[in-house]
Amino acid sequence: MNRQAVSDLPKWAIALAAALSVALVAYALLKPKYGWDVTTYVGCAFHALDGTDWSETHAKTYAYLSDRFPEAVFREMTTSPPGISTYRSIIATDPEAYRQRLSASCYKIGFMAPVIALTAAGMDVFLATRVSAAVPAGLFLFIAALWISRKIPPAWALPLAALCAWTGLLQTARYEYPDGLTALCVGGAVIAFASARIRLACALFLAAMVVRADAIVYFGMFLFFAVFIAAPERRLRFRESLIWGIAALCLWAAVSKTMTTPSYAAAFHHSFIANNPYLLDFDGSLTFEVYWEVLIRQIGVVAGKSAKYPALIAMALAAAVLSWRSRALRVQGEVALVCLMMVSFHFLFIPWFDTRYYAAPYFLIAAAFGIVLYRRIAQRVAAG
């Protein structure tokens, strides 16, 4: 979205979009999730700033968490009740296990860099993780609200944006994780694509990879869509897509090798088979039979967990069908369809529908469906 497009909007609409964004950030900061992974992000920041060995980083981190977190939260993060995996207990007591677990967190340099910078500037490190998650999520809501307001009247667009935030962005902003920043990069990329700014979209996908390396999966599906499915005005040449794809692979390799991240097999086994506190020592492999068994099991889990996922699939397909033959509306169908394809492709690699992974695609699917539905109804009303 360019400056001219924003300036065409009523000032009250821009002000209300900003108010929505501020409200989301304020809510997220007042209602932290205390997700377990924040133990590792705090440790990454301490280690980067202090330069101490891992034993000292481990001791400092858990001493800080003990002082900073509510007692019940700290107990949940450091102990394992009977009958539950002892994973958290091991991480809390063994510096080597903690070091190996941090290999799956510290590499997210796009998120860790602002956390470290804010902490170095004097901000509490836990607050730094929350700010680095909530503010980007709020900024994405602001950009998306303005984008929707360019498609339908702001009086309808802003309530629609608020409703779309409930698909996952609101909860994602509360996590002290990289996912709020990922939502900004991925959501901004899709909105840039919708505005026919394809190179900006590709650059934002690369930025998302610096935050979370698994964003390469999103990017791969996006490149496929942009080359073979998108309308001509939003199409990417195959040769150029190869260049972007090679750049993404080089970036992924540079991050994973430089930061010594766990292998895909180790991460998959840890996530879906058995928690492993020593990720870097994993020497097993992932067979197709094991992968297929996990995939089918996880599809069953997702299908029985919530009606939200089938509803989002239905909305994406409906938006695509209702808009595909309309030049004015097709872009909304493309947004919904590319988001659905990105989520589905990501699920094939990481078969878990954790909402925070998909905050931006979920938001944009609901937004595209709402825009198409409004404009179809308006057309029928105008036709009498």
CSV table of C-alpha atoms in Angstrom, one decimal:
chain,number,residue,atom,x,y,z
A,1,MET,CA,0.0,0.0,0.0
A,2,ASN,CA,1.5,3.3,-1.1
A,3,ARG,CA,1.2,6.7,0.5
A,4,GLN,CA,-1.3,7.9,-2.0
A,5,ALA,CA,-3.6,5.0,-1.2
A,6,VAL,CA,-3.4,5.8,2.5
A,7,SER,CA,-3.9,9.6,2.0
A,8,ASP,CA,-7.1,8.8,0.2
A,9,LEU,CA,-8.7,7.4,3.3
A,10,PRO,CA,-10.6,9.6,5.7
A,11,LYS,CA,-8.5,10.8,8.6
A,12,TRP,CA,-11.0,9.3,11.1
A,13,ALA,CA,-10.5,5.9,9.5
A,14,ILE,CA,-6.7,6.1,9.8
A,15,ALA,CA,-7.1,7.3,13.4
A,16,LEU,CA,-9.4,4.4,14.3
A,17,ALA,CA,-7.1,1.9,12.6
A,18,ALA,CA,-4.3,3.3,14.7
A,19,ALA,CA,-6.5,3.0,17.8
A,20,LEU,CA,-7.2,-0.6,17.0
A,21,SER,CA,-3.5,-1.3,16.7
A,22,VAL,CA,-2.7,0.5,20.0
A,23,ALA,CA,-5.5,-1.4,21.8
A,24,LEU,CA,-4.1,-4.7,20.6
A,25,VAL,CA,-0.6,-3.9,21.8
A,26,ALA,CA,-1.8,-2.7,25.1
A,27,TYR,CA,-3.9,-5.8,25.7
A,28,ALA,CA,-1.0,-8.0,24.7
A,29,LEU,CA,1.4,-6.3,27.1
A,30,LEU,CA,-1.2,-6.4,30.0
A,31,LYS,CA,-2.0,-10.1,29.4
A,32,PRO,CA,1.2,-12.0,28.8
A,33,LYS,CA,1.0,-15.7,27.9
A,34,TYR,CA,4.1,-16.8,29.8
A,35,GLY,CA,4.8,-19.3,27.1
A,36,TRP,CA,7.5,-21.9,28.1
A,37,ASP,CA,9.8,-21.0,25.2
A,38,VAL,CA,10.4,-17.5,26.7
A,39,THR,CA,12.9,-19.3,29.1
A,40,THR,CA,15.1,-19.8,26.1
A,41,TYR,CA,14.7,-16.3,24.6
A,42,VAL,CA,15.7,-14.8,27.9
A,43,GLY,CA,18.7,-17.0,28.0
A,44,CYS,CA,19.7,-16.1,24.4
A,45,ALA,CA,19.6,-12.4,25.4
A,46,PHE,CA,21.6,-12.9,28.6
A,47,HIS,CA,24.2,-15.0,26.8
A,48,ALA,CA,24.6,-12.4,24.0
A,49,LEU,CA,25.0,-9.5,26.4
A,50,ASP,CA,27.1,-11.2,29.1
A,51,GLY,CA,29.3,-13.5,27.0
A,52,THR,CA,29.5,-15.9,29.9
A,53,ASP,CA,29.6,-19.7,29.6
A,54,TRP,CA,26.4,-21.7,29.4
A,55,SER,CA,26.4,-22.7,33.1
A,56,GLU,CA,26.4,-19.1,34.2
A,57,THR,CA,23.8,-18.2,31.6
A,58,HIS,CA,21.6,-21.1,32.7
A,59,ALA,CA,21.9,-20.1,36.4
A,60,LYS,CA,21.3,-16.4,35.7
A,61,THR,CA,18.2,-17.1,33.5
A,62,TYR,CA,16.5,-19.3,36.0
A,63,ALA,CA,17.3,-17.0,38.9
A,64,TYR,CA,15.8,-14.2,36.9
A,65,LEU,CA,12.7,-16.2,36.1
A,66,SER,CA,12.3,-17.2,39.7
A,67,ASP,CA,12.3,-13.5,40.8
A,68,ARG,CA,10.3,-12.2,37.8
A,69,PHE,CA,7.5,-14.7,37.2
A,70,PRO,CA,4.5,-15.6,39.4
A,71,GLU,CA,5.3,-18.6,41.6
A,72,ALA,CA,2.8,-20.8,39.8
A,73,VAL,CA,4.1,-19.9,36.4
A,74,PHE,CA,7.7,-20.5,37.4
A,75,ARG,CA,6.8,-23.9,38.9
A,76,GLU,CA,5.0,-24.9,35.6
A,77,MET,CA,8.1,-23.9,33.6
A,78,THR,CA,10.6,-25.8,35.7
A,79,THR,CA,8.8,-28.9,37.1
A,80,SER,CA,7.1,-31.9,35.5
A,81,PRO,CA,4.1,-33.3,37.4
A,82,PRO,CA,3.8,-37.1,37.7
A,83,GLY,CA,2.9,-38.9,34.5
A,84,ILE,CA,4.2,-36.0,32.3
A,85,SER,CA,7.5,-35.8,30.5
A,86,THR,CA,10.4,-34.7,32.6
A,87,TYR,CA,11.6,-32.5,29.7
A,88,ARG,CA,11.1,-29.2,31.5
A,89,SER,CA,12.7,-30.4,34.7
A,90,ILE,CA,15.8,-31.5,32.8
A,91,ILE,CA,16.1,-28.2,30.9
A,92,ALA,CA,15.8,-26.3,34.2
A,93,THR,CA,18.5,-28.3,36.0
A,94,ASP,CA,21.0,-29.3,33.3
A,95,PRO,CA,23.0,-26.5,31.6
A,96,GLU,CA,24.1,-28.7,28.7
A,97,ALA,CA,20.5,-29.6,27.9
A,98,TYR,CA,19.6,-25.9,28.2
A,99,ARG,CA,22.4,-25.0,25.8
A,100,GLN,CA,21.2,-27.5,23.2
A,101,ARG,CA,17.6,-26.4,23.6
A,102,LEU,CA,18.7,-22.8,22.9
A,103,SER,CA,20.0,-23.9,19.5
A,104,ALA,CA,16.3,-24.0,18.5
A,105,SER,CA,15.7,-20.4,19.7
A,106,CYS,CA,18.8,-18.2,19.4
A,107,TYR,CA,19.0,-18.6,15.6
A,108,LYS,CA,15.8,-16.5,15.3
A,109,ILE,CA,18.0,-13.4,15.0
A,110,GLY,CA,15.3,-11.2,13.5
A,111,PHE,CA,13.4,-11.5,16.8
A,112,MET,CA,16.4,-11.8,19.1
A,113,ALA,CA,18.2,-8.6,17.8
A,114,PRO,CA,15.5,-6.2,19.0
A,115,VAL,CA,15.1,-8.1,22.3
A,116,ILE,CA,18.9,-7.8,22.9
A,117,ALA,CA,18.9,-4.2,21.8
A,118,LEU,CA,16.0,-3.2,24.1
A,119,THR,CA,17.6,-5.1,27.0
A,120,ALA,CA,21.0,-3.5,26.4
A,121,ALA,CA,19.2,-0.1,26.5
A,122,GLY,CA,17.9,-0.8,30.0
A,123,MET,CA,14.5,-2.5,29.4
A,124,ASP,CA,13.6,-5.6,31.4
A,125,VAL,CA,14.4,-8.6,29.3
A,126,PHE,CA,11.0,-10.2,29.6
A,127,LEU,CA,9.3,-7.0,28.7
A,128,ALA,CA,11.6,-6.7,25.8
A,129,THR,CA,10.4,-10.1,24.4
A,130,ARG,CA,6.8,-8.9,24.9
A,131,VAL,CA,7.4,-5.6,23.2
A,132,SER,CA,9.2,-7.3,20.3
A,133,ALA,CA,6.2,-9.6,19.8
A,134,ALA,CA,3.2,-7.2,20.5
A,135,VAL,CA,4.3,-4.1,18.6
A,136,PRO,CA,4.9,-5.9,15.2
A,137,ALA,CA,1.5,-7.7,15.6
A,138,GLY,CA,-0.1,-4.3,16.3
A,139,LEU,CA,1.6,-2.8,13.3
A,140,PHE,CA,0.3,-5.6,11.1
A,141,LEU,CA,-3.2,-5.0,12.3
A,142,PHE,CA,-2.8,-1.3,11.4
A,143,ILE,CA,-1.5,-2.0,7.9
A,144,ALA,CA,-4.2,-4.7,7.3
A,145,ALA,CA,-7.0,-2.4,8.5
A,146,LEU,CA,-5.9,0.3,6.1
A,147,TRP,CA,-5.7,-2.3,3.3
A,148,ILE,CA,-9.2,-3.5,4.0
A,149,SER,CA,-10.5,0.1,4.2
A,150,ARG,CA,-9.3,0.6,0.6
A,151,LYS,CA,-11.5,-2.3,-0.5
A,152,ILE,CA,-14.8,-1.6,1.4
A,153,PRO,CA,-16.1,1.4,3.3
A,154,PRO,CA,-14.1,2.0,6.5
A,155,ALA,CA,-17.2,1.9,8.6
A,156,TRP,CA,-17.4,-1.8,7.6
A,157,ALA,CA,-13.7,-2.4,7.2
A,158,LEU,CA,-12.5,-1.5,10.7
A,159,PRO,CA,-15.0,-3.8,12.5
A,160,LEU,CA,-14.0,-6.5,10.0
A,161,ALA,CA,-10.3,-6.0,10.9
A,162,ALA,CA,-11.2,-6.3,14.6
A,163,LEU,CA,-13.0,-9.5,14.0
A,164,CYS,CA,-10.1,-10.9,11.9
A,165,ALA,CA,-7.8,-10.3,14.8
A,166,TRP,CA,-9.7,-12.9,16.7
A,167,THR,CA,-8.7,-15.6,14.3
A,168,GLY,CA,-5.3,-15.7,16.0
A,169,LEU,CA,-3.5,-12.4,15.9
A,170,LEU,CA,-4.8,-11.3,19.2
A,171,GLN,CA,-3.5,-14.4,21.0
A,172,THR,CA,-0.2,-14.4,19.0
A,173,ALA,CA,0.5,-10.8,20.2
A,174,ARG,CA,0.4,-12.1,23.8
A,175,TYR,CA,3.1,-14.7,23.3
A,176,GLU,CA,6.7,-13.6,24.1
A,177,TYR,CA,7.7,-15.3,20.8
A,178,PRO,CA,8.8,-14.3,17.3
A,179,ASP,CA,5.4,-15.0,15.8
A,180,GLY,CA,4.1,-11.4,16.1
A,181,LEU,CA,7.0,-10.3,14.0
A,182,THR,CA,6.6,-13.2,11.6
A,183,ALA,CA,2.9,-12.1,11.2
A,184,LEU,CA,4.1,-8.6,10.2
A,185,CYS,CA,6.6,-9.9,7.6
A,186,VAL,CA,4.3,-12.6,6.1
A,187,GLY,CA,1.2,-10.5,6.2
A,188,GLY,CA,3.0,-7.5,4.8
A,189,ALA,CA,4.3,-9.7,2.0
A,190,VAL,CA,0.8,-10.9,1.0
A,191,ILE,CA,-0.6,-7.4,1.1
A,192,ALA,CA,2.3,-6.2,-1.0
A,193,PHE,CA,1.5,-9.0,-3.5
A,194,ALA,CA,-2.1,-7.9,-3.5
A,195,SER,CA,-0.9,-4.5,-4.5
A,196,ALA,CA,1.2,-5.9,-7.3
A,197,ARG,CA,4.5,-5.1,-5.5
A,198,ILE,CA,5.9,-8.6,-6.0
A,199,ARG,CA,9.6,-7.8,-5.3
A,200,LEU,CA,8.7,-6.1,-2.0
A,201,ALA,CA,6.6,-9.2,-1.2
A,202,CYS,CA,9.6,-11.5,-1.9
A,203,ALA,CA,11.9,-9.3,0.2
A,204,LEU,CA,9.5,-9.4,3.1
A,205,PHE,CA,9.4,-13.2,2.9
A,206,LEU,CA,13.2,-13.2,3.2
A,207,ALA,CA,12.8,-11.0,6.2
A,208,ALA,CA,10.4,-13.5,7.7
A,209,MET,CA,13.0,-16.2,7.3
A,210,VAL,CA,15.4,-14.2,9.4
A,211,VAL,CA,12.8,-14.3,12.1
A,212,ARG,CA,11.7,-17.9,11.7
A,213,ALA,CA,13.6,-20.2,9.3
A,214,ASP,CA,10.4,-22.2,8.6
A,215,ALA,CA,9.0,-19.2,6.7
A,216,ILE,CA,10.9,-20.6,3.8
A,217,VAL,CA,8.0,-23.0,3.4
A,218,TYR,CA,5.6,-20.1,3.1
A,219,PHE,CA,7.9,-18.5,0.5
A,220,GLY,CA,8.2,-21.6,-1.6
A,221,MET,CA,4.4,-22.0,-1.9
A,222,PHE,CA,4.1,-18.2,-2.6
A,223,LEU,CA,6.6,-18.4,-5.4
A,224,PHE,CA,4.7,-21.3,-6.9
A,225,PHE,CA,1.4,-19.4,-6.7
A,226,ALA,CA,2.9,-16.2,-8.1
A,227,VAL,CA,4.4,-17.9,-11.1
A,228,PHE,CA,1.6,-20.3,-12.1
A,229,ILE,CA,-1.7,-19.1,-10.6
A,230,ALA,CA,-1.7,-15.3,-10.0
A,231,ALA,CA,-3.3,-12.9,-12.5
A,232,PRO,CA,-0.9,-11.4,-15.0
A,233,GLU,CA,-0.6,-8.1,-13.2
A,234,ARG,CA,0.6,-10.0,-10.1
A,235,ARG,CA,2.6,-12.7,-11.8
A,236,LEU,CA,6.2,-13.4,-11.2
A,237,ARG,CA,8.5,-14.5,-14.1
A,238,PHE,CA,9.8,-18.0,-13.6
A,239,ARG,CA,13.4,-17.0,-14.1
A,240,GLU,CA,13.0,-14.3,-11.4
A,241,SER,CA,11.3,-16.8,-9.1
A,242,LEU,CA,14.4,-19.0,-9.4
A,243,ILE,CA,16.6,-16.2,-8.3
A,244,TRP,CA,14.4,-15.5,-5.3
A,245,GLY,CA,14.2,-19.2,-4.5
A,246,ILE,CA,18.0,-19.6,-4.6
A,247,ALA,CA,18.4,-16.5,-2.4
A,248,ALA,CA,16.0,-18.1,0.1
A,249,LEU,CA,17.9,-21.4,0.2
A,250,CYS,CA,21.2,-19.6,0.6
A,251,LEU,CA,19.8,-17.5,3.5
A,252,TRP,CA,18.3,-20.6,5.1
A,253,ALA,CA,21.6,-22.5,4.8
A,254,ALA,CA,23.6,-19.5,6.2
A,255,VAL,CA,21.4,-19.2,9.2
A,256,SER,CA,21.1,-22.9,10.0
A,257,LYS,CA,24.8,-23.6,9.6
A,258,THR,CA,26.1,-20.5,11.3
A,259,MET,CA,23.8,-20.8,14.3
A,260,THR,CA,24.1,-24.6,14.5
A,261,THR,CA,20.4,-25.4,14.5
A,262,PRO,CA,18.9,-28.8,15.2
A,263,SER,CA,18.2,-31.0,12.2
A,264,TYR,CA,14.7,-31.3,10.8
A,265,ALA,CA,14.6,-35.0,11.9
A,266,ALA,CA,15.6,-34.0,15.5
A,267,ALA,CA,13.0,-31.2,15.6
A,268,PHE,CA,10.3,-33.4,14.1
A,269,HIS,CA,11.0,-36.3,16.6
A,270,HIS,CA,11.1,-33.8,19.5
A,271,SER,CA,7.8,-32.2,18.5
A,272,PHE,CA,5.7,-35.2,17.6
A,273,ILE,CA,7.3,-38.4,19.0
A,274,ALA,CA,9.2,-37.7,22.2
A,275,ASN,CA,10.6,-34.5,23.8
A,276,ASN,CA,14.4,-34.6,23.6
A,277,PRO,CA,16.3,-32.2,25.8
A,278,TYR,CA,19.5,-32.9,23.9
A,279,LEU,CA,18.5,-31.8,20.4
A,280,LEU,CA,22.0,-31.5,19.0
A,281,ASP,CA,22.9,-35.0,20.0
A,282,PHE,CA,20.0,-36.6,18.1
A,283,ASP,CA,21.5,-39.1,15.6
A,284,GLY,CA,18.3,-40.8,14.4
A,285,SER,CA,16.5,-40.4,11.1
A,286,LEU,CA,13.0,-39.8,10.0
A,287,THR,CA,11.4,-42.5,7.8
A,288,PHE,CA,8.5,-41.9,5.6
A,289,GLU,CA,6.4,-44.5,7.5
A,290,VAL,CA,6.9,-42.5,10.8
A,291,TYR,CA,6.2,-39.2,9.1
A,292,TRP,CA,3.0,-40.5,7.5
A,293,GLU,CA,1.8,-42.0,10.8
A,294,VAL,CA,2.4,-38.6,12.5
A,295,LEU,CA,0.8,-36.7,9.7
A,296,ILE,CA,-2.4,-38.8,9.8
A,297,ARG,CA,-2.6,-38.6,13.5
A,298,GLN,CA,-2.2,-34.8,13.5
A,299,ILE,CA,-4.8,-34.4,10.9
A,300,GLY,CA,-7.2,-36.3,13.1
A,301,VAL,CA,-6.2,-34.1,16.1
A,302,VAL,CA,-6.8,-30.9,14.2
A,303,ALA,CA,-10.1,-32.1,12.7
A,304,GLY,CA,-11.5,-32.9,16.1
A,305,LYS,CA,-10.0,-29.9,17.9
A,306,SER,CA,-11.9,-27.0,16.6
A,307,ALA,CA,-14.4,-25.9,13.9
A,308,LYS,CA,-12.2,-22.9,13.2
A,309,TYR,CA,-9.9,-24.7,10.8
A,310,PRO,CA,-12.7,-26.1,8.6
A,311,ALA,CA,-14.4,-22.7,8.7
A,312,LEU,CA,-11.2,-21.0,7.5
A,313,ILE,CA,-10.8,-23.5,4.7
A,314,ALA,CA,-14.4,-22.9,3.7
A,315,MET,CA,-13.9,-19.2,3.8
A,316,ALA,CA,-10.8,-19.3,1.6
A,317,LEU,CA,-12.4,-21.5,-1.0
A,318,ALA,CA,-15.6,-19.5,-1.0
A,319,ALA,CA,-13.6,-16.2,-1.5
A,320,ALA,CA,-11.7,-17.8,-4.4
A,321,VAL,CA,-14.9,-19.1,-6.1
A,322,LEU,CA,-16.9,-16.0,-5.6
A,323,SER,CA,-14.2,-13.7,-7.0
A,324,TRP,CA,-12.2,-15.6,-9.6
A,325,ARG,CA,-14.2,-14.4,-12.6
A,326,SER,CA,-14.4,-10.8,-11.4
A,327,ARG,CA,-11.4,-8.6,-12.4
A,328,ALA,CA,-12.3,-6.3,-9.5
A,329,LEU,CA,-12.5,-9.0,-6.9
A,330,ARG,CA,-10.0,-11.6,-8.0
A,331,VAL,CA,-7.2,-10.2,-6.0
A,332,GLN,CA,-9.2,-11.0,-2.8
A,333,GLY,CA,-9.6,-14.6,-4.0
A,334,GLU,CA,-5.9,-14.8,-4.7
A,335,VAL,CA,-5.1,-13.6,-1.2
A,336,ALA,CA,-7.4,-16.1,0.4
A,337,LEU,CA,-6.1,-19.0,-1.8
A,338,VAL,CA,-2.4,-18.3,-1.5
A,339,CYS,CA,-2.8,-18.0,2.3
A,340,LEU,CA,-4.7,-21.4,2.4
A,341,MET,CA,-2.0,-23.0,0.2
A,342,MET,CA,0.8,-21.6,2.4
A,343,VAL,CA,-0.8,-22.9,5.6
A,344,SER,CA,-1.5,-26.3,4.0
A,345,PHE,CA,2.1,-26.6,2.7
A,346,HIS,CA,3.5,-25.6,6.1
A,347,PHE,CA,1.4,-28.2,7.8
A,348,LEU,CA,2.9,-30.9,5.5
A,349,PHE,CA,6.4,-30.1,7.0
A,350,ILE,CA,5.3,-29.2,10.5
A,351,PRO,CA,1.9,-31.0,11.1
A,352,TRP,CA,0.6,-28.8,13.9
A,353,PHE,CA,-2.0,-26.1,13.6
A,354,ASP,CA,-0.7,-23.9,16.4
A,355,THR,CA,-2.6,-20.7,15.7
A,356,ARG,CA,0.4,-18.5,16.3
A,357,TYR,CA,2.3,-20.0,13.4
A,358,TYR,CA,-0.5,-18.9,11.0
A,359,ALA,CA,-1.7,-15.6,12.5
A,360,ALA,CA,-1.2,-13.6,9.3
A,361,PRO,CA,-2.7,-16.1,6.8
A,362,TYR,CA,-5.7,-16.8,9.1
A,363,PHE,CA,-6.3,-13.0,9.4
A,364,LEU,CA,-6.1,-12.4,5.6
A,365,ILE,CA,-8.3,-15.4,4.8
A,366,ALA,CA,-11.0,-14.0,7.0
A,367,ALA,CA,-10.4,-10.5,5.6
A,368,ALA,CA,-10.6,-11.5,2.0
A,369,PHE,CA,-13.8,-13.5,2.6
A,370,GLY,CA,-15.3,-10.5,4.3
A,371,ILE,CA,-14.4,-8.1,1.5
A,372,VAL,CA,-15.7,-10.5,-1.2
A,373,LEU,CA,-18.9,-11.1,0.7
A,374,TYR,CA,-19.6,-7.4,1.3
A,375,ARG,CA,-19.0,-6.4,-2.3
A,376,ARG,CA,-21.1,-9.3,-3.7
A,377,ILE,CA,-24.0,-8.3,-1.4
A,378,ALA,CA,-23.5,-4.6,-2.4
A,379,GLN,CA,-23.6,-5.5,-6.1
A,380,ARG,CA,-26.8,-7.4,-5.6
A,381,VAL,CA,-28.4,-4.6,-3.7
A,382,ALA,CA,-27.3,-2.1,-6.3
A,383,ALA,CA,-28.8,-4.3,-9.1
A,384,GLY,CA,-32.1,-4.2,-7.3
